[in-house]
Short mmCIF file of N, CA and C in Angstrom, two decimals:
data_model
loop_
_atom_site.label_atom_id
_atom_site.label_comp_id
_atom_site.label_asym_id
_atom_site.label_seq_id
_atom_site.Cartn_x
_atom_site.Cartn_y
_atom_site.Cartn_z
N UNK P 1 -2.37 -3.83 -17.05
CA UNK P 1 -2.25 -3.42 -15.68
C UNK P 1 -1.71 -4.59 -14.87
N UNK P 2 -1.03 -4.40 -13.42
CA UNK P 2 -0.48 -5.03 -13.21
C UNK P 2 -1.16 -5.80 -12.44
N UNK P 3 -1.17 -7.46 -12.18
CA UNK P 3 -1.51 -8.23 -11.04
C UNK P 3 -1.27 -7.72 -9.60
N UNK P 4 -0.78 -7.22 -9.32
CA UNK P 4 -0.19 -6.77 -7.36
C UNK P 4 0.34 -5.75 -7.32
N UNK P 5 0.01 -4.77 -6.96
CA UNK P 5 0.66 -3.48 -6.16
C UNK P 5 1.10 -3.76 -4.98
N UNK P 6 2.00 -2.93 -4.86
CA UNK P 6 2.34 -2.73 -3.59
C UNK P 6 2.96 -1.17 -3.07
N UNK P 7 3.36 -1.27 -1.71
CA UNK P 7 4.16 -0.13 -1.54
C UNK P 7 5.84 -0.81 -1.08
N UNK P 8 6.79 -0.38 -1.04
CA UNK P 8 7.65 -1.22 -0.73
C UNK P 8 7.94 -0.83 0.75
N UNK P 9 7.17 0.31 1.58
CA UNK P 9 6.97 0.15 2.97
C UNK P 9 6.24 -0.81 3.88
N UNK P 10 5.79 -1.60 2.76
CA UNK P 10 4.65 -2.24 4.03
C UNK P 10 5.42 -3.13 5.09
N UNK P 11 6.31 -3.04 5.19
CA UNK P 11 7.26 -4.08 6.57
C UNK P 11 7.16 -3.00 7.37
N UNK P 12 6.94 -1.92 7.44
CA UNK P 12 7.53 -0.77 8.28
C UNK P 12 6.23 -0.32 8.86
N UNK P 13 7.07 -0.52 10.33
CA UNK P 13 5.51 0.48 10.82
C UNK P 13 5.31 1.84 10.67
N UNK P 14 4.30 2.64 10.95
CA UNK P 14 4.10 4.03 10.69
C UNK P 14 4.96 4.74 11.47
N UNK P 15 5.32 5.98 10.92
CA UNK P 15 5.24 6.22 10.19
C UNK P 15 6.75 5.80 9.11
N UNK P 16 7.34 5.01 9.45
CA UNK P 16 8.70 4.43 8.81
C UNK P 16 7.91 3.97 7.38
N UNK P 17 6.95 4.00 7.11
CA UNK P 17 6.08 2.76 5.97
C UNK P 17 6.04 3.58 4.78
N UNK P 18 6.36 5.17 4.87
CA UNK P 18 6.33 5.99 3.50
C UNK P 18 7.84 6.03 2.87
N UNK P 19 7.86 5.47 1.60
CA UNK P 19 8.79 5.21 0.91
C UNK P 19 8.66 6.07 -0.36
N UNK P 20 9.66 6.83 -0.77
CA UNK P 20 9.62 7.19 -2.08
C UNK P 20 10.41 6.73 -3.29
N UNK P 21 9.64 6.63 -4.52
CA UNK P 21 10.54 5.99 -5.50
C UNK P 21 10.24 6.73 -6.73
N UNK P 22 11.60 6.88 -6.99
CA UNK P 22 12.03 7.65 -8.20
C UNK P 22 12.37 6.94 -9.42
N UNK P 23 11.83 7.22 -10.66
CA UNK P 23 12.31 5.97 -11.74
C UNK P 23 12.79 7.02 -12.68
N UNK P 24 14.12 7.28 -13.15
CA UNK P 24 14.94 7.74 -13.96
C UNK P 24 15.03 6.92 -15.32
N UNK P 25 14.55 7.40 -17.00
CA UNK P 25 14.94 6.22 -18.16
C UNK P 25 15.78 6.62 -18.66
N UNK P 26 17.11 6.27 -18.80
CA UNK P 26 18.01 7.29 -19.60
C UNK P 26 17.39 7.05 -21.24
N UNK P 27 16.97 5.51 -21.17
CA UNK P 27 16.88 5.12 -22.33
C UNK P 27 15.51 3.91 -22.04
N UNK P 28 14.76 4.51 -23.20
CA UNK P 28 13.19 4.11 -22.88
C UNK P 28 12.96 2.47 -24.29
N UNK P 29 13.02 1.61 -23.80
CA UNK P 29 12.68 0.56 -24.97
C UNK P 29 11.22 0.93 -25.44
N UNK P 30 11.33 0.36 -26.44
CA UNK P 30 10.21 0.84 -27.28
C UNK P 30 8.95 -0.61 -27.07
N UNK P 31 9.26 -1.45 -26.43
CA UNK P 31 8.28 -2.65 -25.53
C UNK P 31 8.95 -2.72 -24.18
N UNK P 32 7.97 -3.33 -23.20
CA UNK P 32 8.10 -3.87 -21.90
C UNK P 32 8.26 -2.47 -20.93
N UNK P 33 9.00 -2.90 -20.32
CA UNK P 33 8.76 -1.47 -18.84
C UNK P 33 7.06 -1.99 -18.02
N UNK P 34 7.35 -2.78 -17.51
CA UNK P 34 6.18 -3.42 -16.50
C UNK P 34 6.11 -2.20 -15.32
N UNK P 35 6.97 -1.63 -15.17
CA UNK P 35 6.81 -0.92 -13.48
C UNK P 35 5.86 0.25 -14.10
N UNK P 36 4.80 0.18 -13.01
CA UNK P 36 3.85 1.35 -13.09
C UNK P 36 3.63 2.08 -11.78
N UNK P 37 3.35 3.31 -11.86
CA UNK P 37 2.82 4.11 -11.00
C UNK P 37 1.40 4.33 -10.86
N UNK P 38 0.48 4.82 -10.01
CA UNK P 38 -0.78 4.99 -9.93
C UNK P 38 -0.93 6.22 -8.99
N UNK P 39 -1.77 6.79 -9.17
CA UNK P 39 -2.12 8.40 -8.09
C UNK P 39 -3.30 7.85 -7.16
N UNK P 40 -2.88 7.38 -6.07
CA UNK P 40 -4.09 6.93 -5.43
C UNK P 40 -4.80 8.31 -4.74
N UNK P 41 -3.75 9.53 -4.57
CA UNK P 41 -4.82 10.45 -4.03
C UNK P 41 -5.71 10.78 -5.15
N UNK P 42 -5.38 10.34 -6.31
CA UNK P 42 -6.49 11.27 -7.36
C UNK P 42 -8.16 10.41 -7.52
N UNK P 43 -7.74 8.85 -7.18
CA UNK P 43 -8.64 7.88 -7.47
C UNK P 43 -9.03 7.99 -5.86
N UNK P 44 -8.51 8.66 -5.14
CA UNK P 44 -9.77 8.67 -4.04
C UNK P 44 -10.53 10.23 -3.73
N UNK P 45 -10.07 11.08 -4.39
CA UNK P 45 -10.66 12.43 -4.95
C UNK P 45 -11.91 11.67 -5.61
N UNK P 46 -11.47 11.10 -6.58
CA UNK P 46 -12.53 10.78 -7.70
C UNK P 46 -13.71 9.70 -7.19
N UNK P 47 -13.84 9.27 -6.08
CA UNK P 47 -14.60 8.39 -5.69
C UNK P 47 -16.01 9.12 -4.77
N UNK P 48 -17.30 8.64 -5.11
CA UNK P 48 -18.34 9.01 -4.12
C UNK P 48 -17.63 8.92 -2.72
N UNK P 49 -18.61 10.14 -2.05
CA UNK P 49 -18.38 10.50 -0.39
C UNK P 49 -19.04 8.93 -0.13
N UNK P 50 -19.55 8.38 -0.43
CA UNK P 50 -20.31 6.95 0.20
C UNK P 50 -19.26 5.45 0.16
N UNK P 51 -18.07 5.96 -0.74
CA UNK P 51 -17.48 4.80 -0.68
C UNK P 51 -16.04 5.67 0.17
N UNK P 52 -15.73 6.59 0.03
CA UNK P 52 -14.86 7.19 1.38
C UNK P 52 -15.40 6.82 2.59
N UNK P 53 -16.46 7.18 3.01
CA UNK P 53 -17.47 6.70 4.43
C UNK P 53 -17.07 5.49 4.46
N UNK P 54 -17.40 4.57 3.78
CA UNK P 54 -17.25 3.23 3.89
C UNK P 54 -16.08 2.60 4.38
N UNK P 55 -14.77 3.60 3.75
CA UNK P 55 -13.40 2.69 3.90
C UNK P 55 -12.39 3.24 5.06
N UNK P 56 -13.43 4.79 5.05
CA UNK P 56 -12.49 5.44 6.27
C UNK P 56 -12.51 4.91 7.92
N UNK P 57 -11.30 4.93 8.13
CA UNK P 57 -11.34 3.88 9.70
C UNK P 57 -11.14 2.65 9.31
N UNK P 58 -11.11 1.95 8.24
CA UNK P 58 -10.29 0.78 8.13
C UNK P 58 -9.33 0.57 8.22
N UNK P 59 -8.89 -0.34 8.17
CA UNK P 59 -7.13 -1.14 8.35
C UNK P 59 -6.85 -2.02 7.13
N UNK P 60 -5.60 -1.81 6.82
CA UNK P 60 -5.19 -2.80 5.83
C UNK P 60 -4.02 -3.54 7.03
N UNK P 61 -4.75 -5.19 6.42
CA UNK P 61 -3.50 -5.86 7.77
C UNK P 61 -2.51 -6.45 6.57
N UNK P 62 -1.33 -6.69 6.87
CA UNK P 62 -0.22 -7.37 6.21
C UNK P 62 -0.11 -8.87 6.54
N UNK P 63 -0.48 -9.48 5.90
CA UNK P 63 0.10 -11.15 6.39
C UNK P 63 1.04 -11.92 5.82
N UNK P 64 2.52 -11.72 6.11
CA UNK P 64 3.59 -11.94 5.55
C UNK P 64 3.62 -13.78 5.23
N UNK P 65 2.73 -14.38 5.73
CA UNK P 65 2.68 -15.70 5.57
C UNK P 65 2.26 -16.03 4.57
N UNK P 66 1.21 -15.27 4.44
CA UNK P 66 0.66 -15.57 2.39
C UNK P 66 1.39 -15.04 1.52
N UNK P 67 2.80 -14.75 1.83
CA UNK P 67 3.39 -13.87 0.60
C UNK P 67 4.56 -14.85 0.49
N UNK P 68 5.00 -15.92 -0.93
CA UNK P 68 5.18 -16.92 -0.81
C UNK P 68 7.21 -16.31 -0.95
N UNK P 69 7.32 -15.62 -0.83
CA UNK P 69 8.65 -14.38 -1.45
C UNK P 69 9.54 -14.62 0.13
N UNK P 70 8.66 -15.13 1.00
CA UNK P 70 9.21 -15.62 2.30
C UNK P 70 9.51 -16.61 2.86
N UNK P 71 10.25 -16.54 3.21
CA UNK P 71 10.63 -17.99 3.61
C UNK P 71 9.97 -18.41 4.88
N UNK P 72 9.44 -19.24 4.54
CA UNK P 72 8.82 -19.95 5.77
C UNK P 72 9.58 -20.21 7.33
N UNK P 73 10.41 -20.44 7.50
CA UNK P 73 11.37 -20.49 8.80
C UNK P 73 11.55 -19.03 9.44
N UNK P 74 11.49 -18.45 8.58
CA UNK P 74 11.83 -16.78 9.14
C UNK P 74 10.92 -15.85 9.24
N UNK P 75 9.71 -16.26 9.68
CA UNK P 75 8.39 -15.58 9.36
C UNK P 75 8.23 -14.75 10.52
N UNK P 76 8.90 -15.00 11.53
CA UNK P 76 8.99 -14.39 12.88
C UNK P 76 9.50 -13.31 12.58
N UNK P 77 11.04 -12.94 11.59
CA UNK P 77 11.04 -11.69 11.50
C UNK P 77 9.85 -10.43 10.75
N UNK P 78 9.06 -11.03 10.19
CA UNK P 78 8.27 -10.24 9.85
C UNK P 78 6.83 -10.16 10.21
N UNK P 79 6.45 -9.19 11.33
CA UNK P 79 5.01 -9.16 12.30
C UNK P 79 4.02 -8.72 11.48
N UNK P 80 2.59 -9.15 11.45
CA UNK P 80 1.82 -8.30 10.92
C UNK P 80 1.38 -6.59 11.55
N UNK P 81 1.36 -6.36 10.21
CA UNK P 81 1.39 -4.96 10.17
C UNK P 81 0.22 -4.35 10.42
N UNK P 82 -0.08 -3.22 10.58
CA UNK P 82 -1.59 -2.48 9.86
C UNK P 82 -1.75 -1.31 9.66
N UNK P 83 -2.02 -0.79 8.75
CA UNK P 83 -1.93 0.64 8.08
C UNK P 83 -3.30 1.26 7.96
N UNK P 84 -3.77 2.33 7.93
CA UNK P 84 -4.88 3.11 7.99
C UNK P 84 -5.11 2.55 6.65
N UNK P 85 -6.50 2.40 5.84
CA UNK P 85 -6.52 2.10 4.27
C UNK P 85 -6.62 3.52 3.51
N UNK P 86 -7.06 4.89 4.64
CA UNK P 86 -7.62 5.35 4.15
C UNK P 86 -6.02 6.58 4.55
N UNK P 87 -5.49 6.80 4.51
CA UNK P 87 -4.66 7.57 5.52
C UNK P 87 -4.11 9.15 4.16
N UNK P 88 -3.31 9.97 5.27
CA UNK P 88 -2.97 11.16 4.82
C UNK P 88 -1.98 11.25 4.72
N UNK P 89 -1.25 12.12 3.73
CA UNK P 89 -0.17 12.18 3.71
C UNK P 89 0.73 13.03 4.81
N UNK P 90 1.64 13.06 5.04
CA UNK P 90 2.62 13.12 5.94
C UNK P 90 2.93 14.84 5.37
N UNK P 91 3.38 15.25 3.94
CA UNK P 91 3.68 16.55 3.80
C UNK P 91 2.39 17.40 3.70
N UNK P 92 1.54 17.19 3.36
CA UNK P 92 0.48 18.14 2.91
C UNK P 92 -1.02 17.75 3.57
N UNK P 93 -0.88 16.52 4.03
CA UNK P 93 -2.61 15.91 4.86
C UNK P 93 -3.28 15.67 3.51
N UNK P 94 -2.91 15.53 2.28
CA UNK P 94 -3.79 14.73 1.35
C UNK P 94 -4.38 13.56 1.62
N UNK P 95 -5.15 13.16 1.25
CA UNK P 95 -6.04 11.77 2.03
C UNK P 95 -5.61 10.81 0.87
N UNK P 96 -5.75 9.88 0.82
CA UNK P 96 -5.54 8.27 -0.45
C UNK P 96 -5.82 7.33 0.02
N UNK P 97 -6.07 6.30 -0.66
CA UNK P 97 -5.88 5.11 -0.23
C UNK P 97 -4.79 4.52 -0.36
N UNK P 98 -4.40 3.03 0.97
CA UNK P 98 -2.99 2.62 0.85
C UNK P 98 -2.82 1.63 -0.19
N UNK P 99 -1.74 1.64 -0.77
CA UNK P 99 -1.74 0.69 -2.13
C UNK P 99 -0.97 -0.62 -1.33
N UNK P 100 -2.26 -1.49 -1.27
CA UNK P 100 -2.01 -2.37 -0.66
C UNK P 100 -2.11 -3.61 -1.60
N UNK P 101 -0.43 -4.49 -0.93
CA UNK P 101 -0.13 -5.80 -1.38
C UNK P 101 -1.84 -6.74 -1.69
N UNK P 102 -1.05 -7.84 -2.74
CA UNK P 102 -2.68 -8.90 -2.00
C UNK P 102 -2.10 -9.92 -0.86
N UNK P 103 -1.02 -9.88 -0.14
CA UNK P 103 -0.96 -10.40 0.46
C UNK P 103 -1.36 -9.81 2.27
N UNK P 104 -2.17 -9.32 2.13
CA UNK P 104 -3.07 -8.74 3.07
C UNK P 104 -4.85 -8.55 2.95
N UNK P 105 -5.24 -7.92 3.77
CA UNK P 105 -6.86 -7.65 4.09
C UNK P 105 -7.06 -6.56 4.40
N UNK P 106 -8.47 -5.74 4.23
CA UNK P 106 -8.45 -4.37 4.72
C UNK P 106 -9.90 -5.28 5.81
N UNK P 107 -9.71 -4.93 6.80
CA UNK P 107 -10.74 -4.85 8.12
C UNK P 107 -11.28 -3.64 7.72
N UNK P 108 -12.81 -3.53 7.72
CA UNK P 108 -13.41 -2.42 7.76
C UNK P 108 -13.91 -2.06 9.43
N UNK P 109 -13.88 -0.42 9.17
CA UNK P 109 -14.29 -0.34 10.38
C UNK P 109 -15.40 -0.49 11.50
N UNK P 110 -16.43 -1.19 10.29
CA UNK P 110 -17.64 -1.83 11.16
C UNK P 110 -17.92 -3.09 10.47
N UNK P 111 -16.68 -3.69 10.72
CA UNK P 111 -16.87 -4.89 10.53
C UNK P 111 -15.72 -5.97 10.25
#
């Protein structure tokens, strides 16, 4: 599994921040292929109502300064962000969690 997820919206504010990505193999090697997908609405289906309670109303903040992929001089173009952690989807109101970089924090909402 991989070290860091991400979404490749997180520069974007809402709702600009939903990105879709399509991975086509014409031809599948038989090792490597690192890129993975994950169903976060299914792993937050699958989670106790006590840890939904917990995360709903949080924020995931973006802090483009800890993400070393930046250049330091130009940090101004990129503001911190913040995304619901817990948010819905846009076509159908499915609920998930946001697959968030580690170069951010989720603020909970009492606390």
């Amino acid at each position: 599994m991989g070290k860091e997820w991400h979404q490749d919206g997180d520069l974007y504010l809402p709702p600009l921040h939903y990105q879709f990505t399509f991975l086509l193999s014409k031809i599948v090697p038989p090792v490597g292929g690192k890129t993975g997908f994950k169903d976060l609405r299914a792993l937050y289906e699958s989670v106790d109502q006590s840890v939904k309670d917990h995360y709903d109303g949080s924020k995931y903040l973006l802090i483009p300064e800890s993400n070393p992929d930046f250049e330091k001089d130009k940090l101004d173009l990129f503001p911190k962000i913040e995304h619901d952690f817990v948010h819905e989807g846009f076509l159908n109101g499915t609920k998930s969690f946001y697959p968030c970089s580690i170069h951010g924090t989720i603020r909970l909402k009492n606390g």
